[in-house]
mmCIF file of C-alpha atoms and ligand atoms in Angstrom:
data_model
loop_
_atom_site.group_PDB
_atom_site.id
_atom_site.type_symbol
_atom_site.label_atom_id
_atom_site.label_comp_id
_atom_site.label_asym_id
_atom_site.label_seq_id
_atom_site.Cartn_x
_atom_site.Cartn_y
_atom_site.Cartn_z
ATOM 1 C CA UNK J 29 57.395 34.437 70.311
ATOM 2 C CA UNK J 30 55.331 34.113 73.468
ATOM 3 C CA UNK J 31 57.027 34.883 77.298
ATOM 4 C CA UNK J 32 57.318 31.985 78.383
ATOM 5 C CA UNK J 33 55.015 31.557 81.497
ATOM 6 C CA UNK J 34 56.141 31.838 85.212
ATOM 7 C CA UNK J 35 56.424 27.582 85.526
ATOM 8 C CA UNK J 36 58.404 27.726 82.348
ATOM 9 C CA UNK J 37 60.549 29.916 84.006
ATOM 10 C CA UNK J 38 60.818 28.087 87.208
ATOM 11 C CA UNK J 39 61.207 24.781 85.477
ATOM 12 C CA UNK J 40 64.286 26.973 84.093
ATOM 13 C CA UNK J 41 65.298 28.013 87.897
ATOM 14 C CA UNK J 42 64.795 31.564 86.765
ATOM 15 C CA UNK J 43 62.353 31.826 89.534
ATOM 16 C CA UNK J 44 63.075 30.506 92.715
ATOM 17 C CA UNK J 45 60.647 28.040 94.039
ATOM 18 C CA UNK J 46 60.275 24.897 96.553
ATOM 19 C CA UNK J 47 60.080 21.926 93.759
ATOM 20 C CA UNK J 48 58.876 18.740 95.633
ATOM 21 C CA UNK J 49 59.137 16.300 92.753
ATOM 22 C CA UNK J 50 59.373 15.512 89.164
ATOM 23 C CA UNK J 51 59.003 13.537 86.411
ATOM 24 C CA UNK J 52 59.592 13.189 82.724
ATOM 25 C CA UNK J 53 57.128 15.098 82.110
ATOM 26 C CA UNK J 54 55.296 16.628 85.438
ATOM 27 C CA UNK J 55 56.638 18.389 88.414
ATOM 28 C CA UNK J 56 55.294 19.697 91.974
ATOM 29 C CA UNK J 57 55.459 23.003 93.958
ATOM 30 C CA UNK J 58 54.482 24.391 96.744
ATOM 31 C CA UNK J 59 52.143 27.192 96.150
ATOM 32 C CA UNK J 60 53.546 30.839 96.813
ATOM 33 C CA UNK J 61 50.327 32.236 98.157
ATOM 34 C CA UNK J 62 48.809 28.748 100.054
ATOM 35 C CA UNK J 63 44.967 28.239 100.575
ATOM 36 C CA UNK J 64 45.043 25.434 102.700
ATOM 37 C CA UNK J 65 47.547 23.667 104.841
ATOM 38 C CA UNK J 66 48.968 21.944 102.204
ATOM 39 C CA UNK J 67 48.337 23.862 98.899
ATOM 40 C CA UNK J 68 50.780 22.220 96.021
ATOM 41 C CA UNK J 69 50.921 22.732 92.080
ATOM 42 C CA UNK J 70 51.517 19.575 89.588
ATOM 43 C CA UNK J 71 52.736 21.293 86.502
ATOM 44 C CA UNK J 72 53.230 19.848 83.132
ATOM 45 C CA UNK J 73 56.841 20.543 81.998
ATOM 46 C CA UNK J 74 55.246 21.383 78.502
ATOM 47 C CA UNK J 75 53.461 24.987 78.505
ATOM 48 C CA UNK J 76 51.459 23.552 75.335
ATOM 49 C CA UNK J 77 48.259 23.527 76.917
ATOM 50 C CA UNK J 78 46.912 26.838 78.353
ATOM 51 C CA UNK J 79 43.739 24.767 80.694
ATOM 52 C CA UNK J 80 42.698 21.588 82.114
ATOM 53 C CA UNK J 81 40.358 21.315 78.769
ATOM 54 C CA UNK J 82 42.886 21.627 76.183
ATOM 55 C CA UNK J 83 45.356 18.757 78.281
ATOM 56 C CA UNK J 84 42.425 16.360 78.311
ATOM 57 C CA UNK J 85 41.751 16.925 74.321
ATOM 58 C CA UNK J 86 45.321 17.088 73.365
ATOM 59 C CA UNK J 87 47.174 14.484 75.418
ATOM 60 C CA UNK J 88 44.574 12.609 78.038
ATOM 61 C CA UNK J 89 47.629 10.516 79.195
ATOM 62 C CA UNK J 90 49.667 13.489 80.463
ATOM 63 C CA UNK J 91 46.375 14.507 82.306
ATOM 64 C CA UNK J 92 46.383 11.324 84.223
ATOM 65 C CA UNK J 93 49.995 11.697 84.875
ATOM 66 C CA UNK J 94 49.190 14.618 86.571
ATOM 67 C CA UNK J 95 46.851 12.946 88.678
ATOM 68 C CA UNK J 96 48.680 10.233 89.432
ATOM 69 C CA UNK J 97 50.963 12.746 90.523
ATOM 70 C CA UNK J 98 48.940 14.553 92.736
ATOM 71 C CA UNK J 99 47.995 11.333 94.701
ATOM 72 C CA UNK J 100 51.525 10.483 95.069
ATOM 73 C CA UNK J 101 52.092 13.994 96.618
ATOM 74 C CA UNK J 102 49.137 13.790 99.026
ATOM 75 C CA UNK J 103 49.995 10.618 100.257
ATOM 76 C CA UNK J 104 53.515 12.519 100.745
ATOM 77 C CA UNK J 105 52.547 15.365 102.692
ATOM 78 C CA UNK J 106 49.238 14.743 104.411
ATOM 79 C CA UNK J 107 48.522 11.891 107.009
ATOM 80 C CA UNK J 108 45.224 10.676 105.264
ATOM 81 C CA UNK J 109 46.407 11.138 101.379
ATOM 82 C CA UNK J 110 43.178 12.818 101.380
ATOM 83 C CA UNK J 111 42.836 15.982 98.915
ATOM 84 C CA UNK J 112 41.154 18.201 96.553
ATOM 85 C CA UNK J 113 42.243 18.661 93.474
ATOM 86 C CA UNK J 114 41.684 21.765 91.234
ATOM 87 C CA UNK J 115 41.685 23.227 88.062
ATOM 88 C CA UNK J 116 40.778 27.247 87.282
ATOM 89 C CA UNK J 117 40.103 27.148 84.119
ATOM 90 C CA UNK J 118 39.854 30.807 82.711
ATOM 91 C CA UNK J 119 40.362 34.341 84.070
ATOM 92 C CA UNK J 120 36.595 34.674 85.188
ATOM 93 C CA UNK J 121 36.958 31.200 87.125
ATOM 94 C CA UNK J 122 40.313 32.323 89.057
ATOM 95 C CA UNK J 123 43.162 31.357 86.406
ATOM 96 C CA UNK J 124 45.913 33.162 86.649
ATOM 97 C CA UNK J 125 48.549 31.288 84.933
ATOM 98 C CA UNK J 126 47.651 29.804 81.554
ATOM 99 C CA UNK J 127 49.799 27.303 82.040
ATOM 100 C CA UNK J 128 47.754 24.222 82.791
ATOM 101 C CA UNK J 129 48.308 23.012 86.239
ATOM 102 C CA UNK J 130 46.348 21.183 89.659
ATOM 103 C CA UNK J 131 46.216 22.566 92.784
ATOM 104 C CA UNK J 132 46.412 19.625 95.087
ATOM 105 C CA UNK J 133 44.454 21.350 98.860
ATOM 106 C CA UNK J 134 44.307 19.345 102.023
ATOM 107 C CA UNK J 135 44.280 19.897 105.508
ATOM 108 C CA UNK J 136 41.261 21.907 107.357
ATOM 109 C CA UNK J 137 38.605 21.677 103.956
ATOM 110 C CA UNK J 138 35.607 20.963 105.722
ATOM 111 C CA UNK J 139 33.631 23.832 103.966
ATOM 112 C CA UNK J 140 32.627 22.761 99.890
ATOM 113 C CA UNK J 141 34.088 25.497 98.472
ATOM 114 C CA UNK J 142 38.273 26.943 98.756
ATOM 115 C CA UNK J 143 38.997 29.365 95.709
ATOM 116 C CA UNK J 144 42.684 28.483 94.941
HETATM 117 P P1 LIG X 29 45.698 29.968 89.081
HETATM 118 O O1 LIG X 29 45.225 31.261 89.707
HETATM 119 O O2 LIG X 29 44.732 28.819 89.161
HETATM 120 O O3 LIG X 29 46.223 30.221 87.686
HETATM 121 O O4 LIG X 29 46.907 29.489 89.985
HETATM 122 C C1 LIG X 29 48.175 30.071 89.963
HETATM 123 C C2 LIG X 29 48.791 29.761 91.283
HETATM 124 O O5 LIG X 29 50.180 29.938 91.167
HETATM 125 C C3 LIG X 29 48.300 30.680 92.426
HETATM 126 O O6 LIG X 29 47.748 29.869 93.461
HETATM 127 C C4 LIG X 29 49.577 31.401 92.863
HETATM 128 O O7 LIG X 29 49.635 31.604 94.255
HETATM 129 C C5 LIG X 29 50.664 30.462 92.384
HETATM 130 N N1 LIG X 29 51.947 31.100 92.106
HETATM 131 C C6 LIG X 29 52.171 32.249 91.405
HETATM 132 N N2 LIG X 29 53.488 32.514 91.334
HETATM 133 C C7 LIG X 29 54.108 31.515 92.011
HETATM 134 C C8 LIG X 29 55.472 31.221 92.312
HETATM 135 N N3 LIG X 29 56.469 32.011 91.894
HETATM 136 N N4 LIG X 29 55.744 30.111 93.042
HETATM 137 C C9 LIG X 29 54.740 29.305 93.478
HETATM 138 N N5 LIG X 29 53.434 29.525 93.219
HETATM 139 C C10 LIG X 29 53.123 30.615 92.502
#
């Protein structure tokens, strides 16, 4: 059996983390390690799909869940619900966590490019 990842385990509260919201089937946190302001994670409660990619093939409507999501958290914690979402998607673009999830960045991103 595979470990399960590090949102599995915080879904779990094996890891302690600052959840902002949830769900059926998505939930929020606040990044451990921000790159921006505000710097938050929407997380599918299923680790089924490793990448943004295999969400989109495998269950589209969870995807847009997860956006929807995001928007509702931006218009949460920012005063514009202005943001940028996104998704590393392998180890040589960033990904650290195959665990699909969006980073949701606002606040001060007035350059083109943030590596989250
Ligand atoms: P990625 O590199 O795209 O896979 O993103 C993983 C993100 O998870 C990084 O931005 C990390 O800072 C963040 N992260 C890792 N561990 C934790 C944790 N325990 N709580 C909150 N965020 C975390």
């Amino acid at each position: 059996m595979t470990e399960p990842t590090i949102f599995t385990r915080i879904l779990d509260g094996k890891i302690p983390a600052e959840i902002l919201g949830e769900t059926d089937r998505v939930f929020a946190l606040r990044d451990i390690a921000p790159q921006a302001p505000v710097h938050l994670l929407v997380v599918p409660k299923t680790a089924e799909y490793r990448d943004v990619v295999e969400v989109a093939e495998g269950d589209p409507a969870l995807l847009a869940e997860m956006i929807a999501f995001a928007g509702e958290l931006a218009k949460a914690h920012t005063e514009d619900g202005e943001f940028r979402l996104v998704f590393n998607t392998g180890a040589n673009a960033g990904q650290t966590i195959f665990h699909v999830h969006a980073h949701v960045l606002a606040g001060g991103l007035n350059e083109k490019s943030v590596s989250a």
